[in-house]
CSV table of C-alpha atoms and ligand atoms in Angstrom, one decimal:
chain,number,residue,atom,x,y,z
A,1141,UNK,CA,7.3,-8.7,-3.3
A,1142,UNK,CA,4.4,-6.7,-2.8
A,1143,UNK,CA,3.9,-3.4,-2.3
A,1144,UNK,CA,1.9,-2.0,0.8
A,1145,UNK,CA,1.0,1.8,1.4
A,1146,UNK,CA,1.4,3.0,4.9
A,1147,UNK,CA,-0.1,6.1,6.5
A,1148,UNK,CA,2.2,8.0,9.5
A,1149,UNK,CA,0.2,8.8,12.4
A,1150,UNK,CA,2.4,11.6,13.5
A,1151,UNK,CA,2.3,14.0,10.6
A,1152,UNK,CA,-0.3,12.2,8.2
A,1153,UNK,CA,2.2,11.2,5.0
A,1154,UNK,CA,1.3,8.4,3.0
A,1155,UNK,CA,4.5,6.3,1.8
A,1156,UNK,CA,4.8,2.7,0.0
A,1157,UNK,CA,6.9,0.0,1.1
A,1158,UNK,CA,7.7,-3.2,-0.5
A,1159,UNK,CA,8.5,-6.2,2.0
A,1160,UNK,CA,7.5,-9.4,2.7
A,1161,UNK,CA,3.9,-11.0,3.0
A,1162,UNK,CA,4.3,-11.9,6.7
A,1163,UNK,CA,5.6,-8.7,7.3
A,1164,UNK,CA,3.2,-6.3,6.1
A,1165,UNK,CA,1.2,-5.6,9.3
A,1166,UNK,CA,5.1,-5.1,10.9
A,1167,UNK,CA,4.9,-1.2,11.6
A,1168,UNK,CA,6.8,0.6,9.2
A,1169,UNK,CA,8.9,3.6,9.8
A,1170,UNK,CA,8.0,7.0,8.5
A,1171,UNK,CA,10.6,8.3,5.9
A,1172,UNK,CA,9.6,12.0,6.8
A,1173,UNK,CA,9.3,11.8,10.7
A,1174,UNK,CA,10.7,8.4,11.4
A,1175,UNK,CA,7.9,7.7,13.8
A,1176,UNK,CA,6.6,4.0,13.7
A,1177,UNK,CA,3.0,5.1,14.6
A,1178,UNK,CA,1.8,3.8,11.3
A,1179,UNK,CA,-0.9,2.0,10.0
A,1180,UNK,CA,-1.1,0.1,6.6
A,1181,UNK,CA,-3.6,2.0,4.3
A,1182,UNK,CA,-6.4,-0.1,2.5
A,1183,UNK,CA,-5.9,-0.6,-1.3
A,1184,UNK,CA,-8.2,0.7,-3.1
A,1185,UNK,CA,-8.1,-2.2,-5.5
A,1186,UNK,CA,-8.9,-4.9,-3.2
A,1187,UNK,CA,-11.8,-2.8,-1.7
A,1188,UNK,CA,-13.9,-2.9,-4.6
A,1189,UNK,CA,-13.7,-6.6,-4.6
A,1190,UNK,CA,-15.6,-8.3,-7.3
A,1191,UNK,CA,-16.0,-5.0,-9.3
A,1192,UNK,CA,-13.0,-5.0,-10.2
A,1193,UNK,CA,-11.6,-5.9,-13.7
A,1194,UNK,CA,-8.3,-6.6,-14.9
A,1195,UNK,CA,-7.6,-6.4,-18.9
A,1196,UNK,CA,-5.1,-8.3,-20.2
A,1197,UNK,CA,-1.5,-6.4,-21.4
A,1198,UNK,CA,-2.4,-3.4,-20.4
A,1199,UNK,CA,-0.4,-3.8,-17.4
A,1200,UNK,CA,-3.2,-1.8,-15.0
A,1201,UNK,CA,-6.5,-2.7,-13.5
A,1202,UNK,CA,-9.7,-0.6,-12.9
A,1203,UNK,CA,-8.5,1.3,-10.2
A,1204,UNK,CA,-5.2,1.7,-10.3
A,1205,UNK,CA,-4.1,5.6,-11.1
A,1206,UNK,CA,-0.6,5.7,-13.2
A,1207,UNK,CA,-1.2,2.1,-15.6
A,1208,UNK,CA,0.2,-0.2,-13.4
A,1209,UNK,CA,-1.2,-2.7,-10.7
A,1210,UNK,CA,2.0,-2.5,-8.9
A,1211,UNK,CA,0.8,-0.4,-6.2
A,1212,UNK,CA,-2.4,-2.8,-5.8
A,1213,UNK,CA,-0.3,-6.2,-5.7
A,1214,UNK,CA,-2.3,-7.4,-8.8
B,1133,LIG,ZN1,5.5,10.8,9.8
């Protein structure tokens, strides 16, 4: 499943969450303030769009911070 970063209305925390595909616009309850005014934040990844390059075994794209695409869904 992938995994989708959410940003909490009420006090501004960014969080991750992995669910479903058909459940990623579902709001998502903040771990700090359990609020569920939350919005999903864009990826960074799939905002560059066609810029964006993936190499092979390294097991990160372009953008990703940390090596790994698991926080873009690539
Ligand atoms: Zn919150």
């Amino acid at each position: 499943m992938p995994i989708y970063e959410y940003v909490c209305e009420n006090c501004s925390k960014k969080f991750e969450m992995i669910r479903p595909i058909n459940e990623a616009d579902k709001a998502a309850g903040c771990p700090d303030c359990h609020s569920t005014h939350t919005h999903r934040a864009v990826s960074k990844c799939f905002s560059k769009g066609d810029g964006l390059t993936v190499s092979s075994g390294s097991g990160g794209c372009h953008s990703c911070t940390g090596g790994s695409c698991a926080h873009c869904g690539h």
